[in-house]
mmCIF file of C-alpha atoms in Angstrom:
data_model
loop_
_atom_site.group_PDB
_atom_site.id
_atom_site.type_symbol
_atom_site.label_atom_id
_atom_site.label_comp_id
_atom_site.label_asym_id
_atom_site.label_seq_id
_atom_site.Cartn_x
_atom_site.Cartn_y
_atom_site.Cartn_z
ATOM 1 C CA MET A 1 0.000 0.000 0.000
ATOM 2 C CA LEU A 2 2.772 2.439 0.912
ATOM 3 C CA THR A 3 4.530 1.759 -2.406
ATOM 4 C CA THR A 4 1.392 2.720 -4.310
ATOM 5 C CA LEU A 5 0.986 5.858 -2.244
ATOM 6 C CA TRP A 6 4.583 6.869 -2.834
ATOM 7 C CA LEU A 7 3.991 6.462 -6.573
ATOM 8 C CA LEU A 8 0.847 8.569 -6.386
ATOM 9 C CA LEU A 9 2.759 11.237 -4.529
ATOM 10 C CA SER A 10 5.632 11.230 -6.998
ATOM 11 C CA PHE A 11 3.212 11.865 -9.857
ATOM 12 C CA ALA A 12 1.353 14.525 -7.909
ATOM 13 C CA VAL A 13 4.360 16.627 -6.850
ATOM 14 C CA PRO A 14 7.196 15.869 -9.284
ATOM 15 C CA VAL A 15 8.749 19.309 -8.856
ATOM 16 C CA LEU A 16 9.419 18.732 -5.180
ATOM 17 C CA GLY A 17 11.299 15.494 -5.389
ATOM 18 C CA PHE A 18 12.168 13.645 -2.235
ATOM 19 C CA TYR A 19 15.751 14.780 -1.702
ATOM 20 C CA VAL A 20 17.262 18.201 -1.241
ATOM 21 C CA SER A 21 20.113 18.650 -3.715
ATOM 22 C CA ILE A 22 23.372 20.544 -3.182
ATOM 23 C CA SER A 23 25.156 21.714 -6.341
ATOM 24 C CA CYS A 24 28.637 23.038 -7.003
ATOM 25 C CA SER A 25 30.102 24.511 -10.195
ATOM 26 C CA HIS A 26 32.132 22.191 -12.417
ATOM 27 C CA GLY A 27 35.725 21.854 -11.257
ATOM 28 C CA LYS A 28 35.104 23.824 -8.053
ATOM 29 C CA LEU A 29 35.439 23.063 -4.342
ATOM 30 C CA CYS A 30 32.388 23.920 -2.234
ATOM 31 C CA GLN A 31 32.156 24.062 1.551
ATOM 32 C CA ARG A 32 28.795 23.573 3.236
ATOM 33 C CA ALA A 33 27.446 23.073 6.706
ATOM 34 C CA LEU A 34 24.387 20.800 6.834
ATOM 35 C CA LEU A 35 22.399 18.925 9.475
ATOM 36 C CA SER A 36 22.811 15.282 10.381
ATOM 37 C CA ASN A 37 19.934 12.801 9.985
ATOM 38 C CA ASN A 38 18.463 14.718 7.043
ATOM 39 C CA ASP A 39 18.901 13.150 3.592
ATOM 40 C CA ILE A 40 20.984 15.129 1.135
ATOM 41 C CA LEU A 41 21.943 14.674 -2.525
ATOM 42 C CA LEU A 42 25.390 15.890 -3.600
ATOM 43 C CA HIS A 43 25.129 16.742 -7.275
ATOM 44 C CA CYS A 44 27.680 15.545 -9.813
ATOM 45 C CA ASN A 45 26.740 15.742 -13.479
ATOM 46 C CA SER A 46 28.880 12.939 -14.828
ATOM 47 C CA SER A 47 27.773 9.585 -16.195
ATOM 48 C CA GLY A 48 29.886 6.816 -14.688
ATOM 49 C CA ALA A 49 30.984 9.097 -11.848
ATOM 50 C CA GLN A 50 33.484 7.764 -9.322
ATOM 51 C CA TRP A 51 33.195 9.069 -5.775
ATOM 52 C CA HIS A 52 35.996 9.229 -3.202
ATOM 53 C CA TYR A 53 35.452 10.300 0.392
ATOM 54 C CA PHE A 54 37.500 11.140 3.470
ATOM 55 C CA PHE A 55 35.940 11.262 6.961
ATOM 56 C CA LEU A 56 37.719 13.696 9.270
ATOM 57 C CA HIS A 57 36.785 12.053 12.563
ATOM 58 C CA ASP A 58 38.905 8.948 11.997
ATOM 59 C CA SER A 59 41.566 10.512 9.715
ATOM 60 C CA THR A 60 41.586 7.476 7.466
ATOM 61 C CA ASN A 61 42.862 7.513 3.919
ATOM 62 C CA TRP A 62 40.683 8.416 0.977
ATOM 63 C CA SER A 63 38.266 5.653 0.092
ATOM 64 C CA ASN A 64 36.773 4.976 -3.325
ATOM 65 C CA TYR A 65 34.218 2.442 -2.157
ATOM 66 C CA PRO A 66 31.159 4.499 -1.188
ATOM 67 C CA LEU A 67 28.915 1.477 -1.601
ATOM 68 C CA SER A 68 30.664 -0.091 1.401
ATOM 69 C CA VAL A 69 29.026 2.603 3.568
ATOM 70 C CA PRO A 70 25.355 1.600 4.045
ATOM 71 C CA ASN A 71 23.853 5.093 3.782
ATOM 72 C CA LEU A 72 25.775 6.188 0.658
ATOM 73 C CA GLU A 73 24.164 5.527 -2.707
ATOM 74 C CA ILE A 74 25.335 6.592 -6.170
ATOM 75 C CA ARG A 75 22.324 7.681 -8.186
ATOM 76 C CA PRO A 76 21.776 7.428 -11.957
ATOM 77 C CA GLY A 77 23.516 10.403 -13.525
ATOM 78 C CA GLY A 78 26.408 10.414 -11.050
ATOM 79 C CA SER A 79 25.108 12.219 -7.944
ATOM 80 C CA ILE A 80 25.516 10.638 -4.523
ATOM 81 C CA LEU A 81 22.695 10.305 -1.986
ATOM 82 C CA ILE A 82 23.552 10.367 1.721
ATOM 83 C CA LYS A 83 20.664 9.040 3.789
ATOM 84 C CA ASN A 84 20.482 10.096 7.432
ATOM 85 C CA PRO A 85 24.076 11.391 7.428
ATOM 86 C CA LEU A 86 25.962 11.102 10.686
ATOM 87 C CA PRO A 87 28.105 13.831 12.294
ATOM 88 C CA SER A 88 30.986 11.356 11.956
ATOM 89 C CA GLN A 89 30.580 11.563 8.159
ATOM 90 C CA THR A 90 31.811 15.143 8.147
ATOM 91 C CA GLY A 91 34.586 15.296 5.574
ATOM 92 C CA PHE A 92 35.461 15.546 1.894
ATOM 93 C CA TYR A 93 33.485 14.098 -1.016
ATOM 94 C CA ASN A 94 35.244 14.090 -4.377
ATOM 95 C CA CYS A 95 33.511 13.267 -7.667
ATOM 96 C CA GLN A 96 35.561 12.219 -10.684
ATOM 97 C CA ASP A 97 34.461 11.302 -14.178
ATOM 98 C CA LYS A 98 35.163 7.886 -15.696
ATOM 99 C CA ASN A 99 38.595 9.136 -16.846
ATOM 100 C CA GLY A 100 39.630 10.120 -13.313
ATOM 101 C CA THR A 101 39.260 13.883 -13.850
ATOM 102 C CA GLN A 102 37.791 15.797 -10.915
ATOM 103 C CA VAL A 103 34.305 17.106 -11.618
ATOM 104 C CA VAL A 104 33.525 18.633 -8.232
ATOM 105 C CA GLN A 105 34.553 18.372 -4.577
ATOM 106 C CA TYR A 106 32.447 18.995 -1.496
ATOM 107 C CA GLU A 107 33.675 19.692 2.020
ATOM 108 C CA ILE A 108 30.649 18.971 4.220
ATOM 109 C CA ASP A 109 30.181 19.518 7.945
ATOM 110 C CA PHE A 110 27.214 17.430 9.137
ATOM 111 C CA GLN A 111 26.386 19.206 12.376
ATOM 112 C CA ASP A 112 24.603 17.239 15.085
ATOM 113 C CA VAL A 113 20.861 17.879 14.803
ATOM 114 C CA SER A 114 20.209 16.206 18.164
ATOM 115 C CA ILE A 115 21.576 19.328 19.903
ATOM 116 C CA LEU A 116 19.718 21.785 17.633
ATOM 117 C CA HIS A 117 18.952 25.054 19.448
ATOM 118 C CA ILE A 118 15.423 26.249 18.540
ATOM 119 C CA THR A 119 14.040 29.733 19.216
ATOM 120 C CA HIS A 120 10.905 31.628 18.218
ATOM 121 C CA ARG A 121 10.913 35.387 17.792
ATOM 122 C CA GLY A 122 7.247 35.625 18.778
ATOM 123 C CA LEU A 123 8.113 34.178 22.195
ATOM 124 C CA GLY A 124 11.027 36.550 22.745
ATOM 125 C CA GLN A 125 13.554 33.699 22.627
ATOM 126 C CA LYS A 126 17.103 34.641 21.662
ATOM 127 C CA PRO A 127 19.594 32.744 19.497
ATOM 128 C CA LEU A 128 23.015 31.784 20.772
ATOM 129 C CA GLN A 129 25.545 34.529 21.295
ATOM 130 C CA SER A 130 29.007 34.560 19.758
ATOM 131 C CA GLU A 131 31.821 33.306 21.979
ATOM 132 C CA SER A 132 35.591 33.090 21.835
ATOM 133 C CA LEU A 133 37.394 29.795 21.512
ATOM 134 C CA SER A 134 40.811 29.774 23.133
ATOM 135 C CA LEU A 135 42.999 27.724 20.830
ATOM 136 C CA GLY A 136 45.804 30.286 20.680
ATOM 137 C CA SER A 137 44.551 32.481 17.820
ATOM 138 C CA LYS A 138 41.574 34.224 19.458
ATOM 139 C CA GLU A 139 39.083 32.267 17.388
ATOM 140 C CA LEU A 140 35.454 33.356 17.406
ATOM 141 C CA ILE A 141 32.529 30.892 17.459
ATOM 142 C CA PHE A 142 29.382 32.302 15.886
ATOM 143 C CA THR A 143 26.226 31.247 14.013
ATOM 144 C CA HIS A 144 26.189 31.650 10.253
ATOM 145 C CA TRP A 145 22.534 32.083 9.265
ATOM 146 C CA GLU A 146 21.027 30.786 6.027
ATOM 147 C CA PRO A 147 18.343 32.928 4.320
ATOM 148 C CA TRP A 148 14.794 32.685 5.625
ATOM 149 C CA GLN A 149 12.759 29.942 3.996
ATOM 150 C CA ASP A 150 9.418 30.755 2.402
ATOM 151 C CA CYS A 151 6.367 31.129 4.616
ATOM 152 C CA ASN A 152 4.785 27.704 5.162
ATOM 153 C CA ARG A 153 1.238 29.028 4.601
ATOM 154 C CA CYS A 154 -0.342 31.548 2.265
ATOM 155 C CA GLY A 155 -3.471 33.642 2.627
ATOM 156 C CA GLU A 156 -3.399 33.015 6.388
ATOM 157 C CA PRO A 157 -0.881 33.547 9.198
ATOM 158 C CA GLY A 158 1.948 31.042 9.028
ATOM 159 C CA GLU A 159 5.557 30.605 10.083
ATOM 160 C CA ARG A 160 8.923 30.625 8.410
ATOM 161 C CA LYS A 161 12.235 29.324 9.629
ATOM 162 C CA ARG A 162 15.912 29.736 8.981
ATOM 163 C CA LEU A 163 18.799 27.469 9.835
ATOM 164 C CA GLY A 164 22.033 28.545 11.454
ATOM 165 C CA TYR A 165 25.311 26.649 11.574
ATOM 166 C CA CYS A 166 28.265 26.754 13.921
ATOM 167 C CA TYR A 167 31.241 28.562 12.358
ATOM 168 C CA ILE A 168 34.727 29.427 13.623
ATOM 169 C CA GLN A 169 36.774 32.352 12.395
ATOM 170 C CA GLU A 170 40.336 33.361 13.059
ATOM 171 C CA PRO A 171 41.271 37.059 12.804
ATOM 172 C CA LEU A 172 41.675 38.109 9.150
ATOM 173 C CA GLU A 173 40.801 34.590 7.970
ATOM 174 C CA LYS A 174 37.806 33.135 6.164
ATOM 175 C CA PRO A 175 35.289 31.520 8.579
ATOM 176 C CA LEU A 176 34.823 27.753 8.385
ATOM 177 C CA PRO A 177 32.103 25.374 9.618
ATOM 178 C CA CYS A 178 33.132 24.296 13.112
ATOM 179 C CA TRP A 179 34.015 20.674 12.489
ATOM 180 C CA LEU A 180 35.750 21.370 9.183
ATOM 181 C CA TYR A 181 37.889 23.849 11.107
ATOM 182 C CA LEU A 182 38.607 21.473 13.973
ATOM 183 C CA GLY A 183 39.112 18.400 11.791
ATOM 184 C CA GLY A 184 39.743 15.366 13.976
ATOM 185 C CA ALA A 185 40.354 17.430 17.135
ATOM 186 C CA ARG A 186 38.392 16.112 20.119
ATOM 187 C CA LEU A 187 37.024 19.439 21.267
ATOM 188 C CA TRP A 188 33.468 20.319 22.219
ATOM 189 C CA SER A 189 31.694 23.350 23.637
ATOM 190 C CA SER A 190 28.023 23.905 24.432
ATOM 191 C CA ARG A 191 28.209 26.840 21.998
ATOM 192 C CA MET A 192 29.173 24.543 19.117
ATOM 193 C CA ARG A 193 25.701 23.583 17.949
ATOM 194 C CA PRO A 194 23.379 24.343 15.019
ATOM 195 C CA GLU A 195 20.295 26.533 15.369
ATOM 196 C CA MET A 196 16.806 26.948 13.981
ATOM 197 C CA GLN A 197 14.935 30.223 14.375
ATOM 198 C CA VAL A 198 11.211 30.624 13.656
ATOM 199 C CA GLU A 199 9.020 33.701 13.219
ATOM 200 C CA ALA A 200 5.450 34.513 12.155
ATOM 201 C CA CYS A 201 4.681 35.420 8.542
ATOM 202 C CA ASN A 202 1.722 36.232 6.335
ATOM 203 C CA VAL A 203 1.910 36.179 2.537
ATOM 204 C CA SER A 204 -0.591 36.141 -0.308
ATOM 205 C CA CYS A 205 -1.134 33.007 -2.370
ATOM 206 C CA GLY A 206 0.177 32.508 -5.881
ATOM 207 C CA THR A 207 -0.715 29.924 -8.504
ATOM 208 C CA SER A 208 -1.277 26.480 -7.028
ATOM 209 C CA ASN A 209 -0.646 23.247 -8.883
ATOM 210 C CA GLY A 210 -1.016 20.910 -5.917
ATOM 211 C CA LYS A 211 -3.545 18.109 -5.587
ATOM 212 C CA ASP A 212 -5.298 16.695 -2.563
ATOM 213 C CA ILE A 213 -3.707 13.304 -1.964
ATOM 214 C CA VAL A 214 -5.167 10.748 0.412
ATOM 215 C CA PHE A 215 -2.001 9.274 1.800
ATOM 216 C CA ASP A 216 -2.978 6.755 4.424
ATOM 217 C CA ASN A 217 -5.081 5.819 7.413
ATOM 218 C CA PHE A 218 -3.562 5.609 10.870
ATOM 219 C CA GLU A 219 -4.386 4.214 14.281
ATOM 220 C CA VAL A 220 -3.206 5.481 17.650
ATOM 221 C CA SER A 221 -1.329 2.629 19.299
ATOM 222 C CA GLU A 222 -2.877 1.356 22.521
ATOM 223 C CA GLU A 223 0.580 0.456 23.813
ATOM 224 C CA SER A 224 2.307 3.809 23.249
ATOM 225 C CA GLY A 225 -0.801 5.973 23.115
ATOM 226 C CA SER A 226 0.459 7.707 19.969
ATOM 227 C CA ALA A 227 1.204 7.349 16.268
ATOM 228 C CA TRP A 228 3.954 8.779 14.046
ATOM 229 C CA LEU A 229 2.999 10.409 10.730
ATOM 230 C CA THR A 230 5.543 11.308 8.053
ATOM 231 C CA CYS A 231 5.189 13.993 5.397
ATOM 232 C CA PRO A 232 7.064 12.356 2.473
ATOM 233 C CA PRO A 233 8.554 15.389 0.651
ATOM 234 C CA GLY A 234 8.883 17.409 3.860
ATOM 235 C CA SER A 235 12.339 18.375 5.072
ATOM 236 C CA ILE A 236 14.050 20.654 7.546
ATOM 237 C CA TYR A 237 15.331 22.450 4.443
ATOM 238 C CA ARG A 238 11.790 23.075 3.121
ATOM 239 C CA PRO A 239 8.826 25.067 4.471
ATOM 240 C CA THR A 240 6.545 22.428 5.999
ATOM 241 C CA ILE A 241 3.382 22.685 8.088
ATOM 242 C CA TRP A 242 0.790 20.291 9.495
ATOM 243 C CA GLU A 243 -2.898 20.834 10.168
ATOM 244 C CA ALA A 244 -5.137 18.883 12.548
ATOM 245 C CA ASN A 245 -8.795 19.174 11.570
ATOM 246 C CA ASN A 246 -7.852 22.303 9.557
ATOM 247 C CA THR A 247 -6.116 23.903 12.568
ATOM 248 C CA PRO A 248 -2.431 24.695 11.938
ATOM 249 C CA LEU A 249 0.147 23.096 14.211
ATOM 250 C CA THR A 250 2.778 25.737 14.862
ATOM 251 C CA TRP A 251 6.250 25.855 16.362
ATOM 252 C CA GLN A 252 5.076 28.707 18.569
ATOM 253 C CA GLY A 253 2.333 26.511 20.018
ATOM 254 C CA GLN A 254 4.788 23.690 20.680
ATOM 255 C CA LEU A 255 7.618 25.815 22.103
ATOM 256 C CA SER A 256 5.189 27.692 24.360
ATOM 257 C CA GLY A 257 3.659 24.461 25.655
ATOM 258 C CA GLN A 258 0.167 25.320 24.372
ATOM 259 C CA ASP A 259 -0.037 22.400 21.935
ATOM 260 C CA VAL A 260 0.195 19.130 23.848
ATOM 261 C CA SER A 261 -1.801 16.815 21.577
ATOM 262 C CA THR A 262 0.950 16.683 18.922
ATOM 263 C CA ILE A 263 4.741 16.932 18.736
ATOM 264 C CA LEU A 264 6.618 18.268 15.703
ATOM 265 C CA ASP A 265 9.921 16.430 15.452
ATOM 266 C CA PRO A 266 12.597 19.175 15.519
ATOM 267 C CA ALA A 267 15.287 16.835 14.163
ATOM 268 C CA ASN A 268 13.676 16.968 10.701
ATOM 269 C CA GLY A 269 11.983 20.360 10.845
ATOM 270 C CA GLY A 270 8.570 18.873 11.550
ATOM 271 C CA ARG A 271 8.628 16.362 8.717
ATOM 272 C CA ARG A 272 7.484 13.791 11.258
ATOM 273 C CA LEU A 273 4.564 14.396 13.586
ATOM 274 C CA GLN A 274 3.686 12.460 16.729
ATOM 275 C CA VAL A 275 -0.055 12.456 17.390
ATOM 276 C CA PHE A 276 -1.922 11.320 20.481
ATOM 277 C CA GLN A 277 -5.537 11.545 19.391
ATOM 278 C CA PRO A 278 -7.542 10.808 16.229
ATOM 279 C CA ALA A 279 -8.010 13.685 13.783
ATOM 280 C CA ILE A 280 -7.598 14.418 10.078
ATOM 281 C CA TYR A 281 -3.992 15.489 9.641
ATOM 282 C CA LYS A 282 -2.803 17.289 6.516
ATOM 283 C CA CYS A 283 0.738 18.101 5.504
ATOM 284 C CA PHE A 284 1.763 21.072 3.334
ATOM 285 C CA VAL A 285 5.162 21.618 1.688
ATOM 286 C CA HIS A 286 5.908 24.871 -0.138
ATOM 287 C CA GLN A 287 2.281 25.832 0.657
ATOM 288 C CA GLU A 288 0.994 22.834 -1.337
ATOM 289 C CA LEU A 289 -1.101 20.062 0.163
ATOM 290 C CA VAL A 290 0.893 16.860 -0.305
ATOM 291 C CA ALA A 291 -0.411 14.364 2.241
ATOM 292 C CA ARG A 292 -3.494 13.560 4.279
ATOM 293 C CA PHE A 293 -3.894 11.051 7.114
ATOM 294 C CA ASN A 294 -7.324 9.849 8.197
ATOM 295 C CA PRO A 295 -7.946 8.138 11.540
ATOM 296 C CA MET A 296 -9.047 4.538 11.289
ATOM 297 C CA THR A 297 -12.649 3.947 12.421
ATOM 298 C CA LYS A 298 -13.709 0.825 14.280
ATOM 299 C CA LEU A 299 -15.005 -0.587 11.004
ATOM 300 C CA ASP A 300 -11.610 0.133 9.386
ATOM 301 C CA ILE A 301 -9.832 -1.623 12.244
ATOM 302 C CA LEU A 302 -12.169 -4.632 12.049
ATOM 303 C CA GLU A 303 -11.706 -4.760 8.266
ATOM 304 C CA SER A 304 -7.927 -4.569 8.686
ATOM 305 C CA LEU A 305 -8.013 -7.365 11.263
ATOM 306 C CA ARG A 306 -10.228 -9.435 8.955
ATOM 307 C CA ARG A 307 -7.797 -8.967 6.057
ATOM 308 C CA ASP A 308 -4.889 -9.926 8.299
ATOM 309 C CA GLU A 309 -6.790 -13.006 9.507
ATOM 310 C CA ASP A 310 -7.717 -13.965 5.939
ATOM 311 C CA GLY A 311 -4.092 -13.529 4.920
ATOM 312 C CA GLN A 312 -2.920 -15.721 7.780
ATOM 313 C CA GLN A 313 -5.527 -18.346 6.938
ATOM 314 C CA GLN A 314 -4.482 -18.232 3.306
ATOM 315 C CA GLU A 315 -0.841 -18.614 4.284
ATOM 316 C CA THR A 316 -1.765 -21.482 6.621
ATOM 317 C CA GLY A 317 -3.869 -23.096 3.880
ATOM 318 C CA GLU A 318 -1.046 -22.754 1.380
ATOM 319 C CA ALA A 319 1.392 -24.209 3.877
ATOM 320 C CA GLN A 320 -0.912 -27.137 4.603
ATOM 321 C CA LYS A 321 -1.509 -27.594 0.890
ATOM 322 C CA GLY A 322 2.228 -27.595 0.367
ATOM 323 C CA LYS A 323 2.659 -30.235 3.072
ATOM 324 C CA ALA A 324 -0.141 -32.334 1.545
ATOM 325 C CA ASN A 325 1.475 -32.066 -1.867
ATOM 326 C CA SER A 326 4.781 -33.164 -0.374
ATOM 327 C CA VAL A 327 3.161 -36.175 1.301
ATOM 328 C CA LEU A 328 1.349 -37.078 -1.944
ATOM 329 C CA LYS A 329 4.578 -36.826 -3.910
ATOM 330 C CA GLY A 330 6.262 -39.039 -1.334
ATOM 331 C CA LEU A 331 3.502 -41.677 -1.603
ATOM 332 C CA LYS A 332 3.669 -41.598 -5.392
ATOM 333 C CA LEU A 333 7.418 -42.059 -5.242
ATOM 334 C CA MET A 334 7.065 -44.976 -2.816
ATOM 335 C CA LEU A 335 4.417 -46.571 -5.070
ATOM 336 C CA LEU A 336 6.676 -46.158 -8.094
ATOM 337 C CA VAL A 337 9.630 -47.668 -6.262
ATOM 338 C CA GLY A 338 7.461 -50.549 -5.026
ATOM 339 C CA THR A 339 6.184 -51.215 -8.571
ATOM 340 C CA ILE A 340 9.710 -51.215 -9.963
ATOM 341 C CA LEU A 341 10.919 -53.571 -7.247
ATOM 342 C CA GLY A 342 7.950 -55.855 -7.881
ATOM 343 C CA LEU A 343 8.716 -56.017 -11.599
ATOM 344 C CA LEU A 344 12.375 -56.717 -10.885
ATOM 345 C CA GLY A 345 11.362 -59.533 -8.539
ATOM 346 C CA MET A 346 9.143 -61.123 -11.196
ATOM 347 C CA LEU A 347 11.913 -60.857 -13.778
ATOM 348 C CA LEU A 348 14.356 -62.522 -11.405
ATOM 349 C CA LYS A 349 11.926 -65.373 -10.766
ATOM 350 C CA LEU A 350 11.469 -65.905 -14.486
ATOM 351 C CA PHE A 351 15.179 -65.673 -15.107
ATOM 352 C CA ARG A 352 16.362 -68.102 -12.420
ATOM 353 C CA PRO A 353 14.341 -71.157 -13.585
ATOM 354 C CA SER A 354 15.605 -70.810 -17.127
ATOM 355 C CA GLN A 355 19.151 -70.716 -15.849
ATOM 356 C CA SER A 356 18.499 -73.919 -13.800
ATOM 357 C CA LYS A 357 17.121 -75.739 -16.803
ATOM 358 C CA ARG A 358 20.102 -74.714 -18.924
ATOM 359 C CA SER A 359 22.480 -76.030 -16.285
ATOM 360 C CA LYS A 360 20.734 -79.400 -16.164
ATOM 361 C CA HIS A 361 20.748 -79.654 -19.952
ATOM 362 C CA VAL A 362 24.472 -79.035 -20.073
ATOM 363 C CA LEU A 363 25.127 -81.717 -17.489
ATOM 364 C CA LEU A 364 23.156 -84.281 -19.491
ATOM 365 C CA VAL A 365 25.250 -83.595 -22.569
ATOM 366 C CA LYS A 366 28.417 -84.076 -20.630
#
């Protein structure tokens, strides 16, 4: 069922794609700070591309076997997909064409999203302040802010967010993402963490090409008392918002403690939503409706249980049928063997008397 829904979604919102792509000009070296645990596609426009990588945390040699790392995947066309990147995968990613010529190189700092510092301007919360890092050169630790993302709603009050990354700068030097600057150094400070800042926004609507997509039904687990919903094209790098029964679920409501019936997962910018009560939940990305989750009714649950029971019975029936077929094949084989042995026995009986008569005949001649 999920496969079908993913296909429906891919046809409905082809412009969004599922992965955020990072591009770099041909032959150039690009430095970027990104967040861990959020899929990213490093672009390389070269058929038959060969990727080499170097992880700073273990200072190993360059490796040209990305497929040996479970979350690295070379895509058709040459780009490399990094699923749920780890902070330990901070390092260098080099793309070469099939002749060994460098096409592009990325220096990526995957900053730990589990220590993301979140603030909301509407609540008077302040971002982290710059601090000095005493390594001998009067280094300064500060947050480098990305541009504000688009408002996540249109025609009504919404929110927008921007991401900030930890950077270190020496006097008169170019600033670098923290862990690219530190390399393999085992140094940590509570100031060395990424940030997300949110504020209210209100924009008019433009042309909409989105379609209402019924994504799935869900059931609140009796054991945990909740259910997790995922907005497929949502990302911390994209403007995303959820609604519960047409009521927007905001970061301000969550950070202020007003919304307690749902939890937006900060690690992925609210792509995942934990719900504790039945409602119709809708997900919007770039102000377009992309997913809808309906609570399962008692009839839905009974129907689901019936289908599961029918499936189990069918599997049991097939298994029993398979066993019966095996037993029948065994009996047929035994019957065949018995028939063959019986025929051989009859042939032997016929053969032995003739041999006896021949022996007697020979003796009489002698």
